[in-house]
Amino acid sequence: MVNARQLLTSAIILLMIGATALGCLTPVDERLNEGDVTLDTESRQTADELIGDACQGLTFEDMFEYSYALFTVDINQDYASAQVGAVAYINNSLSDQVRFDLDDLIGTVGAPGGSNGYLSNQEENMILEVTDDCIVETNPRFGFRTGEPHRGGEGVDWKNASWINDESNPLQLEYWNLFPPHHPDNRSCPPQSRLSATGECYEVPVAPSDAATTRNCDTTDVTSPDECQIIVWLNGTMTWAADLANADSFTIAMNTTNMTNAELIMNFPEKNSDDGDPLRVSLFEECDGRVVQHEVHQGSTPPVGGCTGDGTITEVVTENADGSLTVEVLTDFDKTEWPVGQDMFADFTNQPPPPNDPPQWTAAAPADGDMIPVPPSMTVDFLSIVNQGLWLTDEAGFSAIDLSCTRYSGDWTIAEATDGAWQVTTNEQQASSVECTPSDIDDNGTARAGDTRMFHLFTPFTMSFNTDIQASHVFTIDPADNAPNMDVTVTLFQDAGVASSTETVTGGLISINLDTSSLSPGEVQLRVHATGTGMSDYHYTYDTILTKESQPPSITISSAEFDGSMWQVTGVFSDPDGEAVTFTIEIDGAAGGEISTSGNTWSSQQINFDIFSEGEHTVTITACDESNVCSTITETVDNSFLFGSNNIIEPPLISTDPVEDSGSLPAPGIGFLVVAVIGALMYAGRRD
């Protein structure tokens, strides 16, 4: 996969020569003749397309590391877009790094002056042209979603903001002091550093020769050689698909990973409800721990109000006299924590605060007296933090809820985990009962309890099975005595495929058969899912790993024939596991050429048995699948007929009877032609 640096490199090459296709390039360096910049794969792309691909999804922070940044987001009156301004200060050695990276990028394309420790104004112009097209493709980090508050998770696209860049809303990126005009080491570009032979060219070193003694950071004197500070400004318009204008409630989320020493100011115009209630922030949370690395499992989504954070994000909400709302956020991030990331979520609403009641059980929670299934002989959550977030609610947020559970009957051990989940340690006994009560603190600081509910913990069934997977694999379900009627789904899964089957269990042993033809040979995992009246759903993935052995390919011979001295064998094949099959062919134990396949047929090359010794030869065809399980088939080939005396054809006798003189040359006739053909065949059939 082409990375961003490679694409930007290719785009810069285009801009250097003013071409529209990389196929027009005349390389300025040997590296351009190599595959480093993927010229062939990108040859039909323009510079703009390359830049778009390279910059897609990048953030402000991916481009450079700043010392401090201020972002302002002014939501427009239509609540469909916002004016965004940013200013970033890049100080001391961070400014050196920016100049070094730019010089290095120019050097990657093999351009004159690249990677020479100096940055020129001609290189500056090239970088600016790339930057203007790059910034519009970057990720603004924001996400807008209407409706109930959320904290991300599967199916929730909360990074859905994008930039507008048109004549009415131009996206602008400017900088100050990338090329310090009063730098003491400013010099004219030597010939080997010029991108263009014409035009003014000057360059400055990417870093002071001795930063401890020669670095100048005097920002008070505009004529001083201040090379240690760069300022970058960004101004643009951001939009989103969510209809905030007609929503009573919405959530704004932001990925703040790598935002170190940054300040965000968001201004919202008046947005009162039909009853005149003003817009307010109902809940603001810092959520740490999401893995932000591409294509890595994100983990469980915390419930609203249940985020954990290290306190590096703080917010101040101001309700202004004109009905507008201002939210000021300070964020910091320890870059050594990456790829563990940091997000913030702000829930907005113009609905009045709900009554300050004790915690409530939600409609999704199990009813009083319901059964909660748990797996046998282990310690497991029966009320995880995720489930508590789904089953309990409090107007002060999930973090205000304190849930307490005690054992009511049975001998299973009940305990609270360090993360607040409630766990049970099961044993051979089939059930225990617990009572759970949520509570919070009222406005007077007094603890108060919500409704207590009893739940019956039980192991719904045990399951026996063979770990060696068969074509039709059997799982035997033995339901518990107190189990309700259940629909039980057994699933075998792996990266390459899934096999699943569901049966209704009404009491007594029952077998569930799975057709495993969709599974590939190798390790396979097992999970079960059960539903029933009066019980919460049961999900369990077994630790036991099952194995499917590979079955050998099937191979048959359809024909094996000579055409003169050339012999060829063909056939059909299949693999019961659906794996790809490769072939080899040997003659008397030595390699005998190649076998080609088409669909489910195979065929050898034509083999000249004229070059083998006279007699019988053993041809062995071997077919192996991806698991290296093989089948062989042999064919005996006798080439003696190519060497026997019968293979030499004697010419027929030619009549010596006199021919009458007709006064002209005699016509050759059919007889002469036959003799000629026989003679030719005789000559071809002889052996030395």
Short mmCIF file of C-alpha atoms in Angstrom, two decimals, residues 149 480 489 572 582:
data_model
loop_
_atom_site.label_atom_id
_atom_site.label_comp_id
_atom_site.label_asym_id
_atom_site.label_seq_id
_atom_site.Cartn_x
_atom_site.Cartn_y
_atom_site.Cartn_z
CA PRO A 149 -25.87 10.87 23.93
CA ALA A 480 -30.17 -27.23 33.46
CA THR A 489 -27.09 -21.18 18.50
CA VAL A 572 -9.63 -33.35 -13.01
CA THR A 582 -0.73 -26.95 -6.66
#
